[in-house]
Amino acid sequence: MTTRPDTQPLTAWVEQVRAGIENGRFPARAFKDQGVHDLEQERLFSKAWCFLAHESEIPSPGDYVTRYIGNNNLIVARDENGDIHANLNVCRHRGNVMCKAEMGNASHFRCSYHGWTYKNSGELVGVPYMKEGYEGRLKRKDWSLVRVRVDAYEGLVFGCLDPEAPSLEEYLGGFQFYLDLYLKHGLGGVEVHGPPDHWIADTDWKICAENFAGDGYHTPVAHQWGFNLGYFPSSGSTHSQGWAVSIPDKGHGIGLGHSPDFPAFGGFPDELAAEMRQALSPEQAEVFARTRTAVGTVFPNLSFLMQPFSLVPGEPGVRFVTMRLYHPVGPGRMEMYSWCLVPRDASAEYKTEAYRAYTLAFGQAGTFEQDDFENWTKVTQAAGMTMVRDIDFPYIMGMESEPDPAFPGPGHAVVPYVNDTNFRNLWARWADYLTGEA
């Protein structure tokens, strides 16, 4: 049993948690605790690379969205030269919020308090009463919006608050191999289809990140209707086939679920499947052609899921991809962002059908979404109970699993797909950040 955080310094408690992870244990208290939430803001979200937007959300000069890294609100904008910038959404004069809309198009942002005006790239260009009030003492170049590091991979724009953090490429650490499954649908890549759904939920973000790092264990229970109606081919034993793959010391993980007799690249139009084979490496094609369901998490809080949707037994259905971000807004509370990704060069008919499948399964009122959030909310609620917060949960599946030597991709791949290996990797990386060792 893990000692509760309020009886000792929180960092020492996290060190104790780290030792527990090595033995397949993780504390319930972590899912609903003010001190843990505050430490995550200070040491995790201030250091890690976090997802901001997809490039297709801001395709034209002047397009912008406002997004978060931890509790920091950012303006993510494409400037007049086509470059993407992320700046803190706070005026440098007296700290007013600069941009109050979630998305739009603007060449400049003007503060509604004293009128300081900035380019969409962040430079201060307009100060009322510049000569009369400041008498030449204010240097505009010194008072730009606070800039945040940005980098991108295949259209995914990430930001990092730490100027000394390793590069995004190093941070992903080989997980790009698996991201391509979601991002290289045809030679033109993917784009978002419509604005993201987003809503507030009384759920801890970490529960969602864990689930999407490859939790095939819950599917036959939480989504039992899928087996009864023929959405899944037969039983939990067949759904569990495949691999659990993690990137050691990085926290990223993916579950690659197989189903017997499922056709290669099933659920994609033939022409799109052919383009995918060109866009992917032979090793990627070998892994992905056999994959029915792919559910993965980029540490800390960005997840993807790809699978076909069909309620006609024996039919592959329509492939869809959901991209989701779990933004923490308090202990045991988060804002959920959910996008649908579609192949950029696919037909309008296929995009519509893929979006429909996404909406039915993982839209805000989707069948899978409702199943999951019912459970996640109850787990979070229970984690705040006086007795529950002092217990540990078991993460001992696959403790003795050896990597599959025949697996062609990077990382630590084990069978079966139902396995706790990815979750121990995720929690170990979480502990690295909270102890300041990441």
mmCIF file of N, CA and C in Angstrom, residues 100-178:
data_model
loop_
_atom_site.group_PDB
_atom_site.id
_atom_site.type_symbol
_atom_site.label_atom_id
_atom_site.label_comp_id
_atom_site.label_asym_id
_atom_site.label_seq_id
_atom_site.Cartn_x
_atom_site.Cartn_y
_atom_site.Cartn_z
ATOM 1 N N LYS A 100 -9.740 36.008 -27.788
ATOM 2 C CA LYS A 100 -10.819 35.385 -27.020
ATOM 3 C C LYS A 100 -11.615 34.368 -27.839
ATOM 4 N N ALA A 101 -11.320 34.223 -29.125
ATOM 5 C CA ALA A 101 -12.001 33.245 -29.974
ATOM 6 C C ALA A 101 -11.176 31.967 -30.051
ATOM 7 N N GLU A 102 -11.846 30.830 -30.238
ATOM 8 C CA GLU A 102 -11.146 29.559 -30.331
ATOM 9 C C GLU A 102 -10.478 29.357 -31.687
ATOM 10 N N MET A 103 -10.973 29.989 -32.708
ATOM 11 C CA MET A 103 -10.385 29.860 -34.046
ATOM 12 C C MET A 103 -10.846 31.023 -34.903
ATOM 13 N N GLY A 104 -10.071 31.297 -35.941
ATOM 14 C CA GLY A 104 -10.442 32.388 -36.832
ATOM 15 C C GLY A 104 -9.312 32.718 -37.767
ATOM 16 N N ASN A 105 -9.348 33.934 -38.305
ATOM 17 C CA ASN A 105 -8.294 34.401 -39.203
ATOM 18 C C ASN A 105 -8.017 35.859 -38.879
ATOM 19 N N ALA A 106 -6.760 36.188 -38.639
ATOM 20 C CA ALA A 106 -6.384 37.561 -38.298
ATOM 21 C C ALA A 106 -4.917 37.777 -38.628
ATOM 22 N N SER A 107 -4.619 38.922 -39.207
ATOM 23 C CA SER A 107 -3.216 39.270 -39.441
ATOM 24 C C SER A 107 -2.576 39.841 -38.184
ATOM 25 N N HIS A 108 -3.410 40.423 -37.285
ATOM 26 C CA HIS A 108 -2.922 41.041 -36.056
ATOM 27 C C HIS A 108 -3.889 40.741 -34.913
ATOM 28 N N PHE A 109 -3.371 40.822 -33.698
ATOM 29 C CA PHE A 109 -4.196 40.697 -32.501
ATOM 30 C C PHE A 109 -4.041 41.973 -31.680
ATOM 31 N N ARG A 110 -5.174 42.575 -31.320
ATOM 32 C CA ARG A 110 -5.165 43.841 -30.575
ATOM 33 C C ARG A 110 -5.793 43.626 -29.206
ATOM 34 N N CYS A 111 -5.067 44.011 -28.171
ATOM 35 C CA CYS A 111 -5.549 43.835 -26.812
ATOM 36 C C CYS A 111 -6.741 44.757 -26.553
ATOM 37 N N SER A 112 -7.786 44.199 -25.940
ATOM 38 C CA SER A 112 -9.005 44.967 -25.686
ATOM 39 C C SER A 112 -8.889 45.874 -24.454
ATOM 40 N N TYR A 113 -7.743 45.833 -23.751
ATOM 41 C CA TYR A 113 -7.573 46.635 -22.540
ATOM 42 C C TYR A 113 -6.914 47.975 -22.849
ATOM 43 N N HIS A 114 -5.675 47.958 -23.384
ATOM 44 C CA HIS A 114 -4.963 49.197 -23.687
ATOM 45 C C HIS A 114 -4.555 49.323 -25.146
ATOM 46 N N GLY A 115 -4.931 48.326 -25.960
ATOM 47 C CA GLY A 115 -4.742 48.479 -27.392
ATOM 48 C C GLY A 115 -3.399 48.072 -27.949
ATOM 49 N N TRP A 116 -2.539 47.440 -27.155
ATOM 50 C CA TRP A 116 -1.286 46.938 -27.737
ATOM 51 C C TRP A 116 -1.631 45.934 -28.834
ATOM 52 N N THR A 117 -0.899 46.032 -29.961
ATOM 53 C CA THR A 117 -1.226 45.243 -31.147
ATOM 54 C C THR A 117 -0.006 44.441 -31.586
ATOM 55 N N TYR A 118 -0.258 43.175 -31.907
ATOM 56 C CA TYR A 118 0.808 42.251 -32.276
ATOM 57 C C TYR A 118 0.501 41.623 -33.633
ATOM 58 N N LYS A 119 1.556 41.336 -34.403
ATOM 59 C CA LYS A 119 1.397 40.502 -35.585
ATOM 60 C C LYS A 119 0.959 39.110 -35.159
ATOM 61 N N ASN A 120 0.400 38.342 -36.109
ATOM 62 C CA ASN A 120 0.011 36.973 -35.763
ATOM 63 C C ASN A 120 1.220 36.078 -35.511
ATOM 64 N N SER A 121 2.410 36.558 -35.827
ATOM 65 C CA SER A 121 3.635 35.837 -35.492
ATOM 66 C C SER A 121 4.157 36.209 -34.106
ATOM 67 N N GLY A 122 3.558 37.234 -33.475
ATOM 68 C CA GLY A 122 3.877 37.554 -32.091
ATOM 69 C C GLY A 122 4.594 38.864 -31.853
ATOM 70 N N GLU A 123 5.111 39.534 -32.900
ATOM 71 C CA GLU A 123 5.875 40.764 -32.699
ATOM 72 C C GLU A 123 4.943 41.928 -32.345
ATOM 73 N N LEU A 124 5.363 42.732 -31.380
ATOM 74 C CA LEU A 124 4.615 43.933 -31.006
ATOM 75 C C LEU A 124 4.841 45.003 -32.071
ATOM 76 N N VAL A 125 3.743 45.518 -32.642
ATOM 77 C CA VAL A 125 3.872 46.512 -33.711
ATOM 78 C C VAL A 125 3.103 47.795 -33.420
ATOM 79 N N GLY A 126 2.180 47.760 -32.463
ATOM 80 C CA GLY A 126 1.375 48.946 -32.206
ATOM 81 C C GLY A 126 1.208 49.224 -30.728
ATOM 82 N N VAL A 127 1.569 50.456 -30.302
ATOM 83 C CA VAL A 127 1.426 50.878 -28.907
ATOM 84 C C VAL A 127 0.791 52.269 -28.898
ATOM 85 N N PRO A 128 -0.430 52.409 -28.393
ATOM 86 C CA PRO A 128 -1.050 53.738 -28.323
ATOM 87 C C PRO A 128 -0.206 54.714 -27.497
ATOM 88 N N TYR A 129 -0.169 55.976 -27.955
ATOM 89 C CA TYR A 129 0.567 57.040 -27.254
ATOM 90 C C TYR A 129 2.029 56.657 -27.026
ATOM 91 N N MET A 130 2.603 56.049 -28.052
ATOM 92 C CA MET A 130 3.990 55.587 -27.952
ATOM 93 C C MET A 130 4.939 56.742 -27.631
ATOM 94 N N LYS A 131 4.813 57.851 -28.383
ATOM 95 C CA LYS A 131 5.736 58.975 -28.167
ATOM 96 C C LYS A 131 5.375 59.758 -26.913
ATOM 97 N N GLU A 132 4.072 60.033 -26.753
ATOM 98 C CA GLU A 132 3.657 60.880 -25.635
ATOM 99 C C GLU A 132 3.828 60.172 -24.289
ATOM 100 N N GLY A 133 3.480 58.875 -24.246
ATOM 101 C CA GLY A 133 3.475 58.183 -22.966
ATOM 102 C C GLY A 133 4.809 57.572 -22.585
ATOM 103 N N TYR A 134 5.507 57.012 -23.565
ATOM 104 C CA TYR A 134 6.722 56.262 -23.228
ATOM 105 C C TYR A 134 8.003 57.049 -23.483
ATOM 106 N N GLU A 135 7.878 58.145 -24.204
ATOM 107 C CA GLU A 135 9.012 59.065 -24.399
ATOM 108 C C GLU A 135 10.272 58.359 -24.886
ATOM 109 N N GLY A 136 10.048 57.339 -25.744
ATOM 110 C CA GLY A 136 11.194 56.656 -26.334
ATOM 111 C C GLY A 136 11.824 55.580 -25.470
ATOM 112 N N ARG A 137 11.294 55.348 -24.278
ATOM 113 C CA ARG A 137 11.912 54.354 -23.390
ATOM 114 C C ARG A 137 11.460 52.924 -23.686
ATOM 115 N N LEU A 138 10.343 52.750 -24.381
ATOM 116 C CA LEU A 138 9.839 51.408 -24.678
ATOM 117 C C LEU A 138 10.399 50.923 -26.012
ATOM 118 N N LYS A 139 11.029 49.768 -26.002
ATOM 119 C CA LYS A 139 11.537 49.124 -27.215
ATOM 120 C C LYS A 139 10.582 47.994 -27.596
ATOM 121 N N ARG A 140 9.867 48.187 -28.689
ATOM 122 C CA ARG A 140 8.839 47.218 -29.041
ATOM 123 C C ARG A 140 9.397 45.810 -29.253
ATOM 124 N N LYS A 141 10.619 45.741 -29.747
ATOM 125 C CA LYS A 141 11.201 44.419 -30.002
ATOM 126 C C LYS A 141 11.410 43.625 -28.719
ATOM 127 N N ASP A 142 11.417 44.308 -27.567
ATOM 128 C CA ASP A 142 11.621 43.622 -26.287
ATOM 129 C C ASP A 142 10.318 43.101 -25.682
ATOM 130 N N TRP A 143 9.177 43.435 -26.284
ATOM 131 C CA TRP A 143 7.898 43.127 -25.661
ATOM 132 C C TRP A 143 6.965 42.361 -26.579
ATOM 133 N N SER A 144 7.541 41.456 -27.372
ATOM 134 C CA SER A 144 6.728 40.547 -28.190
ATOM 135 C C SER A 144 5.967 39.577 -27.296
ATOM 136 N N LEU A 145 4.964 38.934 -27.861
ATOM 137 C CA LEU A 145 4.303 37.862 -27.125
ATOM 138 C C LEU A 145 5.316 36.776 -26.771
ATOM 139 N N VAL A 146 5.074 36.081 -25.676
ATOM 140 C CA VAL A 146 5.995 35.029 -25.234
ATOM 141 C C VAL A 146 5.900 33.850 -26.187
ATOM 142 N N ARG A 147 7.013 33.561 -26.826
ATOM 143 C CA ARG A 147 7.028 32.522 -27.860
ATOM 144 C C ARG A 147 7.246 31.147 -27.248
ATOM 145 N N VAL A 148 6.613 30.147 -27.840
ATOM 146 C CA VAL A 148 6.742 28.751 -27.437
ATOM 147 C C VAL A 148 7.357 27.971 -28.593
ATOM 148 N N ARG A 149 8.284 27.067 -28.269
ATOM 149 C CA ARG A 149 8.896 26.218 -29.295
ATOM 150 C C ARG A 149 7.836 25.405 -30.013
ATOM 151 N N VAL A 150 7.942 25.304 -31.327
ATOM 152 C CA VAL A 150 7.048 24.440 -32.096
ATOM 153 C C VAL A 150 7.867 23.592 -33.059
ATOM 154 N N ASP A 151 7.349 22.426 -33.337
ATOM 155 C CA ASP A 151 7.905 21.539 -34.355
ATOM 156 C C ASP A 151 6.749 20.664 -34.831
ATOM 157 N N ALA A 152 6.942 19.980 -35.933
ATOM 158 C CA ALA A 152 5.839 19.217 -36.508
ATOM 159 C C ALA A 152 6.327 17.887 -37.039
ATOM 160 N N TYR A 153 5.423 16.926 -37.059
ATOM 161 C CA TYR A 153 5.658 15.648 -37.726
ATOM 162 C C TYR A 153 4.423 15.280 -38.525
ATOM 163 N N GLU A 154 4.565 15.166 -39.825
ATOM 164 C CA GLU A 154 3.495 14.749 -40.732
ATOM 165 C C GLU A 154 2.183 15.492 -40.454
ATOM 166 N N GLY A 155 2.290 16.803 -40.249
ATOM 167 C CA GLY A 155 1.105 17.624 -40.055
ATOM 168 C C GLY A 155 0.719 17.847 -38.602
ATOM 169 N N LEU A 156 1.263 17.067 -37.676
ATOM 170 C CA LEU A 156 0.981 17.251 -36.255
ATOM 171 C C LEU A 156 1.907 18.324 -35.695
ATOM 172 N N VAL A 157 1.333 19.398 -35.167
ATOM 173 C CA VAL A 157 2.119 20.493 -34.614
ATOM 174 C C VAL A 157 2.194 20.323 -33.096
ATOM 175 N N PHE A 158 3.407 20.256 -32.581
ATOM 176 C CA PHE A 158 3.649 20.114 -31.151
ATOM 177 C C PHE A 158 4.310 21.379 -30.619
ATOM 178 N N GLY A 159 4.100 21.635 -29.341
ATOM 179 C CA GLY A 159 4.765 22.745 -28.677
ATOM 180 C C GLY A 159 5.452 22.269 -27.411
ATOM 181 N N CYS A 160 6.480 23.011 -27.002
ATOM 182 C CA CYS A 160 7.212 22.667 -25.784
ATOM 183 C C CYS A 160 7.569 23.959 -25.055
ATOM 184 N N LEU A 161 7.262 24.021 -23.770
ATOM 185 C CA LEU A 161 7.532 25.220 -22.982
ATOM 186 C C LEU A 161 8.973 25.301 -22.525
ATOM 187 N N ASP A 162 9.711 24.203 -22.616
ATOM 188 C CA ASP A 162 11.086 24.158 -22.123
ATOM 189 C C ASP A 162 12.059 24.384 -23.276
ATOM 190 N N PRO A 163 12.776 25.505 -23.290
ATOM 191 C CA PRO A 163 13.717 25.755 -24.401
ATOM 192 C C PRO A 163 14.894 24.798 -24.403
ATOM 193 N N GLU A 164 15.136 24.105 -23.293
ATOM 194 C CA GLU A 164 16.275 23.193 -23.210
ATOM 195 C C GLU A 164 15.885 21.738 -23.454
ATOM 196 N N ALA A 165 14.632 21.463 -23.694
ATOM 197 C CA ALA A 165 14.192 20.079 -23.892
ATOM 198 C C ALA A 165 14.770 19.519 -25.190
ATOM 199 N N PRO A 166 14.931 18.203 -25.269
ATOM 200 C CA PRO A 166 15.391 17.589 -26.527
ATOM 201 C C PRO A 166 14.432 17.888 -27.667
ATOM 202 N N SER A 167 14.875 17.611 -28.891
ATOM 203 C CA SER A 167 14.054 17.868 -30.079
ATOM 204 C C SER A 167 12.820 16.971 -30.085
ATOM 205 N N LEU A 168 11.834 17.363 -30.886
ATOM 206 C CA LEU A 168 10.639 16.540 -31.039
ATOM 207 C C LEU A 168 11.001 15.169 -31.597
ATOM 208 N N GLU A 169 11.918 15.120 -32.541
ATOM 209 C CA GLU A 169 12.324 13.834 -33.122
ATOM 210 C C GLU A 169 12.861 12.898 -32.050
ATOM 211 N N GLU A 170 13.712 13.439 -31.169
ATOM 212 C CA GLU A 170 14.252 12.621 -30.091
ATOM 213 C C GLU A 170 13.151 12.241 -29.101
ATOM 214 N N TYR A 171 12.247 13.167 -28.848
ATOM 215 C CA TYR A 171 11.158 12.918 -27.903
ATOM 216 C C TYR A 171 10.271 11.767 -28.378
ATOM 217 N N LEU A 172 9.940 11.755 -29.664
ATOM 218 C CA LEU A 172 9.102 10.683 -30.206
ATOM 219 C C LEU A 172 9.836 9.347 -30.202
ATOM 220 N N GLY A 173 11.132 9.377 -30.400
ATOM 221 C CA GLY A 173 11.978 8.221 -30.141
ATOM 222 C C GLY A 173 11.667 6.972 -30.940
ATOM 223 N N GLY A 174 11.208 7.110 -32.174
ATOM 224 C CA GLY A 174 10.889 5.955 -33.000
ATOM 225 C C GLY A 174 9.403 5.674 -33.108
ATOM 226 N N PHE A 175 8.593 6.375 -32.315
ATOM 227 C CA PHE A 175 7.144 6.162 -32.390
ATOM 228 C C PHE A 175 6.565 6.686 -33.700
ATOM 229 N N GLN A 176 7.376 7.446 -34.445
ATOM 230 C CA GLN A 176 6.941 7.905 -35.766
ATOM 231 C C GLN A 176 6.537 6.729 -36.653
ATOM 232 N N PHE A 177 7.211 5.600 -36.471
ATOM 233 C CA PHE A 177 6.903 4.387 -37.238
ATOM 234 C C PHE A 177 5.425 4.050 -37.126
ATOM 235 N N TYR A 178 4.859 4.231 -35.924
ATOM 236 C CA TYR A 178 3.461 3.868 -35.675
ATOM 237 C C TYR A 178 2.518 5.028 -35.966
#
